[in-house]
């Protein structure tokens, strides 16, 4: 099994494929989000997550948050000096974080977060999970990606893939909802960072066309602005902000706060995302109209003002079908599932993709279960012998949409024995049962003896998309030829039956048939023979109709003669 991990600046999540479904794991308290916070108590082991976050206000120097801002960075970089963390340079110039009496690398601290997620995961599924897919922002450079991979390894994972966050979000949004070729913008406003990416999906593979953003713009900045505007602590500002996402006004500490005031304080900050969006579109050489979807991720995109703003920039309503906190982790888990090989390009079946039937006399396809029938299902038909004294019926099971048996796919064959009998006397029932697993059970019963013959066919519905497409395409392309051939074959079978019958009736009745009738009949029979030779379907049908009418009195006469 492979874990899918969103190692976020503010929050982290882990998921796994469970019997074909991506599921995110909750910790012992039922929470799926784990704060990316680590508390280093004066004595004892480091603590990760909610308890660490709670210690932040009282023990700021012992709690490390937002370590993602420092991973893979060098001390000289601006992002480091503005991080607010106490740091020193490692021997290679890389960042080391000073916490209490310790000096730790960002990957060592990230590894503690990953270890906690690993432990929660293993607790939840009861086995050890040693492989992982970990997401990183699209803008992460090689050093940041390598450091993230090292963090995974320190936590005991083999890192199978470092995946871009917007790609993960697009995977969660669903390949099935996008066409063969689609373009998606992913607008991700998290706690401390803003990322905008434009992706192109081409035959199941995503490519990041452009990415842009601001690594110091996020929900935290909104909290700071609100704290100032309202004169409250940042911690409280964050709580009020969340509450105002769902209502227009809230009461907090005997004060009332309005969403309209929040909007006014936040708009200038949210406005800053506009130029990144426009830049990202122009880098991708795309107009907003060329996008198939705008997907929102990141906790702050829950805010109504953010949604309105995105709608205005992109000239369309953003897609909010994804859980803003969970989309990236879900996508990482889906990627893990793809790597596990559990996802295969098969038609997802709850209906039969193609018709199932048997070959009947004259090489025709006789459909028993039509395509698009919901499974499980059962259907059957009764057949008779086409030739006198036949002592077995050979049943050829077919799949496909073509009229002639030979153009469909043979699935299996069985011989059903029955006592020799005159033509049309034997009765063989053929039943097709398609079970919930897609296995076709073919049952043939000679009704006279009650004897059953059974075969099971396992490959009845496991057909690739392409093969189904081709079969359907061919059935349309050859529709006229196919139908013509079926009608001709049916007419020929009728002629083969009628001509000998007419012959023997004429013989039996002898003189009783008036000369003009006799010569009219033999004239028609001549024409029918040449129509058969010329394979002229429409002539054959008309002539057989005429022969029917002309020979009707013969049948009556024959009957009278027999009775007399
Ligand atoms: P990251 O990817 O950086 O770890 P998240 O996607 O978890 O970040 O987003 C965290 C941010 O989302 C925080 O600033 C938090 O205040 C904000 N947030 C979460 N829920 C809400 C909400 N209901 N309304 C407004 N902001 C929210
Ligand atoms: Mg995130």
Coordinates of N, CA and C in Angstrom, one line a residue, residues 309-397:
X309 N -14.6 36.9 -5.9 CA -13.5 37.5 -6.5 C -13.0 36.6 -7.6
X310 N -12.9 35.3 -7.4 CA -12.4 34.4 -8.4 C -13.4 34.4 -9.6
X311 N -14.7 34.4 -9.3 CA -15.7 34.4 -10.3 C -15.5 35.6 -11.2
X312 N -15.2 36.7 -10.6 CA -15.0 38.0 -11.4 C -13.7 37.9 -12.2
X313 N -12.6 37.4 -11.7 CA -11.4 37.4 -12.5 C -11.5 36.4 -13.7
X314 N -12.1 35.3 -13.4 CA -12.1 34.2 -14.5 C -13.4 34.3 -15.3
X315 N -14.3 35.2 -15.0 CA -15.5 35.3 -15.8 C -16.4 34.1 -15.7
X316 N -16.3 33.3 -14.7 CA -17.1 32.1 -14.6 C -17.2 31.7 -13.1
X317 N -18.2 30.9 -12.8 CA -18.3 30.4 -11.4 C -17.2 29.4 -11.2
X318 N -16.5 29.5 -10.1 CA -15.5 28.4 -9.8 C -16.2 27.1 -9.4
X319 N -15.4 26.0 -9.6 CA -15.9 24.8 -9.1 C -15.7 24.6 -7.6
X320 N -16.7 24.4 -6.9 CA -16.6 24.2 -5.4 C -16.9 22.8 -5.0
X321 N -16.9 21.9 -6.0 CA -17.3 20.5 -5.6 C -16.2 19.8 -4.7
X322 N -15.0 20.3 -4.7 CA -13.9 19.7 -3.9 C -13.9 20.3 -2.5
X323 N -13.6 19.4 -1.5 CA -13.4 19.8 -0.2 C -12.2 20.6 -0.1
X324 N -12.2 21.9 0.2 CA -11.0 22.8 0.1 C -9.8 22.3 0.9
X325 N -10.0 21.7 2.0 CA -8.9 21.2 2.8 C -8.4 19.9 2.3
X326 N -9.2 19.1 1.7 CA -8.9 17.7 1.5 C -8.5 17.3 0.0
X327 N -8.8 18.2 -0.9 CA -8.6 17.9 -2.3 C -7.2 17.4 -2.7
X328 N -6.2 18.1 -2.1 CA -4.8 17.8 -2.4 C -4.4 16.4 -1.9
X329 N -4.8 16.1 -0.7 CA -4.5 14.8 -0.1 C -5.3 13.7 -0.8
X330 N -6.5 14.0 -1.2 CA -7.3 13.0 -2.0 C -6.6 12.7 -3.3
X331 N -6.1 13.8 -4.0 CA -5.4 13.6 -5.3 C -4.2 12.8 -5.1
X332 N -3.4 13.1 -4.0 CA -2.2 12.3 -3.7 C -2.5 10.8 -3.5
X333 N -3.6 10.6 -2.9 CA -4.0 9.2 -2.6 C -4.5 8.5 -3.9
X334 N -5.1 9.3 -4.8 CA -5.5 8.7 -6.1 C -4.2 8.4 -6.9
X335 N -3.2 9.3 -6.8 CA -2.0 9.0 -7.5 C -1.3 7.7 -6.9
X336 N -1.4 7.6 -5.6 CA -0.8 6.4 -4.9 C -1.5 5.2 -5.5
X337 N -2.9 5.3 -5.6 CA -3.6 4.1 -6.2 C -3.2 3.8 -7.6
X338 N -2.9 4.8 -8.4 CA -2.5 4.6 -9.8 C -1.1 3.9 -9.7
X339 N -0.2 4.3 -8.8 CA 1.1 3.7 -8.7 C 1.0 2.2 -8.2
X340 N 0.0 2.0 -7.3 CA -0.2 0.6 -6.8 C -0.7 -0.3 -7.9
X341 N -1.1 0.3 -9.0 CA -1.6 -0.5 -10.2 C -3.0 -0.9 -10.0
X342 N -3.7 -0.4 -9.0 CA -5.1 -0.8 -8.7 C -6.1 -0.1 -9.7
X343 N -5.6 0.9 -10.4 CA -6.5 1.5 -11.3 C -6.2 1.1 -12.7
X344 N -7.1 0.5 -13.4 CA -6.8 0.1 -14.7 C -7.8 0.6 -15.7
X345 N -7.4 0.7 -16.9 CA -8.3 1.4 -17.9 C -9.3 0.4 -18.4
X346 N -10.2 0.0 -17.6 CA -11.3 -0.8 -18.0 C -12.6 0.0 -17.9
X347 N -13.5 -0.4 -18.8 CA -14.9 0.2 -18.7 C -15.4 -0.2 -17.3
X348 N -15.9 0.8 -16.6 CA -16.5 0.5 -15.3 C -17.9 0.0 -15.6
X349 N -18.1 -1.2 -15.2 CA -19.3 -1.9 -15.7 C -20.4 -2.1 -14.6
X350 N -21.5 -1.5 -14.9 CA -22.7 -2.0 -14.3 C -23.7 -2.3 -15.4
X351 N -23.3 -2.1 -16.6 CA -24.2 -2.5 -17.7 C -23.3 -3.3 -18.7
X352 N -23.9 -4.0 -19.6 CA -23.1 -4.8 -20.6 C -22.7 -3.8 -21.6
X353 N -21.4 -3.7 -21.9 CA -21.0 -2.8 -22.9 C -21.3 -3.2 -24.3
X354 N -21.5 -4.5 -24.5 CA -21.8 -5.0 -25.9 C -22.9 -6.1 -25.7
X355 N -23.6 -6.3 -26.8 CA -24.6 -7.3 -26.8 C -24.0 -8.7 -26.7
X356 N -24.8 -9.6 -26.1 CA -24.3 -11.0 -26.0 C -25.4 -11.9 -26.7
X357 N -25.0 -12.8 -27.5 CA -25.9 -13.6 -28.2 C -25.3 -14.9 -28.7
X358 N -26.0 -15.6 -29.6 CA -25.5 -16.8 -30.2 C -25.7 -16.8 -31.7
X359 N -24.9 -17.6 -32.4 CA -25.0 -17.7 -33.8 C -26.1 -18.6 -34.1
X360 N -27.0 -18.2 -35.1 CA -28.1 -19.1 -35.5 C -27.9 -19.4 -37.0
X361 N -28.8 -20.3 -37.4 CA -28.7 -20.8 -38.8 C -28.5 -19.7 -39.8
X362 N -27.6 -20.0 -40.8 CA -27.3 -19.0 -41.8 C -26.2 -18.0 -41.4
X363 N -25.6 -18.2 -40.2 CA -24.5 -17.4 -39.8 C -25.0 -16.0 -39.2
X364 N -26.2 -16.0 -38.7 CA -26.7 -14.7 -38.2 C -26.4 -14.6 -36.7
X365 N -26.3 -13.3 -36.2 CA -26.2 -13.1 -34.8 C -27.6 -13.0 -34.2
X366 N -27.8 -13.7 -33.1 CA -29.1 -13.7 -32.4 C -28.8 -13.1 -31.0
X367 N -29.2 -11.9 -30.8 CA -28.9 -11.2 -29.5 C -29.8 -11.8 -28.4
X368 N -29.2 -12.1 -27.3 CA -30.0 -12.6 -26.2 C -30.0 -11.5 -25.1
X369 N -28.8 -11.0 -24.7 CA -28.8 -9.8 -23.8 C -28.3 -8.6 -24.6
X370 N -29.2 -7.6 -24.8 CA -28.7 -6.4 -25.6 C -27.7 -5.6 -24.8
X371 N -26.9 -4.8 -25.5 CA -25.9 -4.0 -24.9 C -26.7 -3.0 -24.0
X372 N -25.9 -2.5 -22.9 CA -26.5 -1.5 -22.0 C -27.5 -2.1 -21.1
X373 N -27.6 -3.4 -21.0 CA -28.5 -4.0 -20.0 C -27.8 -4.0 -18.6
X374 N -28.5 -3.6 -17.6 CA -27.9 -3.6 -16.3 C -27.7 -5.0 -15.8
X375 N -26.5 -5.2 -15.2 CA -26.2 -6.5 -14.7 C -26.3 -6.5 -13.1
X376 N -26.7 -7.6 -12.5 CA -26.9 -8.9 -13.0 C -28.2 -9.0 -13.9
X377 N -28.2 -9.9 -14.8 CA -29.4 -10.1 -15.6 C -29.5 -11.5 -16.2
X378 N -30.7 -11.8 -16.7 CA -30.9 -13.2 -17.2 C -31.9 -13.1 -18.3
X379 N -31.6 -13.8 -19.4 CA -32.5 -13.8 -20.5 C -32.3 -15.1 -21.3
X380 N -33.3 -15.5 -22.1 CA -33.2 -16.7 -22.8 C -34.2 -16.8 -24.0
X381 N -33.9 -17.8 -24.8 CA -34.8 -18.1 -26.0 C -34.8 -19.5 -26.3
X382 N -35.9 -19.9 -27.0 CA -36.0 -21.3 -27.4 C -35.6 -21.5 -28.8
X383 N -34.8 -22.5 -29.1 CA -34.4 -22.8 -30.5 C -34.8 -24.2 -31.0
X384 N -34.8 -24.3 -32.3 CA -35.2 -25.6 -32.8 C -34.2 -26.1 -33.9
X385 N -34.2 -27.3 -34.3 CA -33.3 -27.8 -35.3 C -33.7 -27.4 -36.7
X386 N -32.7 -26.9 -37.5 CA -33.0 -26.4 -38.8 C -32.9 -27.5 -39.8
X387 N -32.4 -28.7 -39.4 CA -32.1 -29.8 -40.4 C -32.7 -31.0 -39.7
X388 N -33.4 -31.9 -40.5 CA -34.0 -33.1 -40.0 C -32.9 -34.0 -39.5
X389 N -33.2 -34.8 -38.5 CA -32.3 -35.8 -37.9 C -31.0 -35.3 -37.4
X390 N -31.0 -34.0 -37.1 CA -29.8 -33.4 -36.5 C -29.8 -34.1 -35.1
X391 N -28.6 -34.4 -34.5 CA -28.6 -35.0 -33.2 C -27.9 -34.2 -32.2
X392 N -27.4 -33.0 -32.6 CA -26.8 -32.1 -31.7 C -26.9 -30.7 -32.2
X393 N -26.9 -29.8 -31.3 CA -26.9 -28.4 -31.7 C -25.6 -27.8 -31.2
X394 N -24.9 -27.1 -32.1 CA -23.7 -26.5 -31.7 C -23.9 -25.0 -31.4
X395 N -23.7 -24.6 -30.2 CA -24.0 -23.2 -29.8 C -22.7 -22.4 -29.7
X396 N -22.7 -21.3 -30.5 CA -21.5 -20.5 -30.5 C -21.9 -19.2 -29.8
X397 N -21.3 -18.8 -28.7 CA -21.6 -17.7 -27.9 C -20.8 -16.5 -28.4

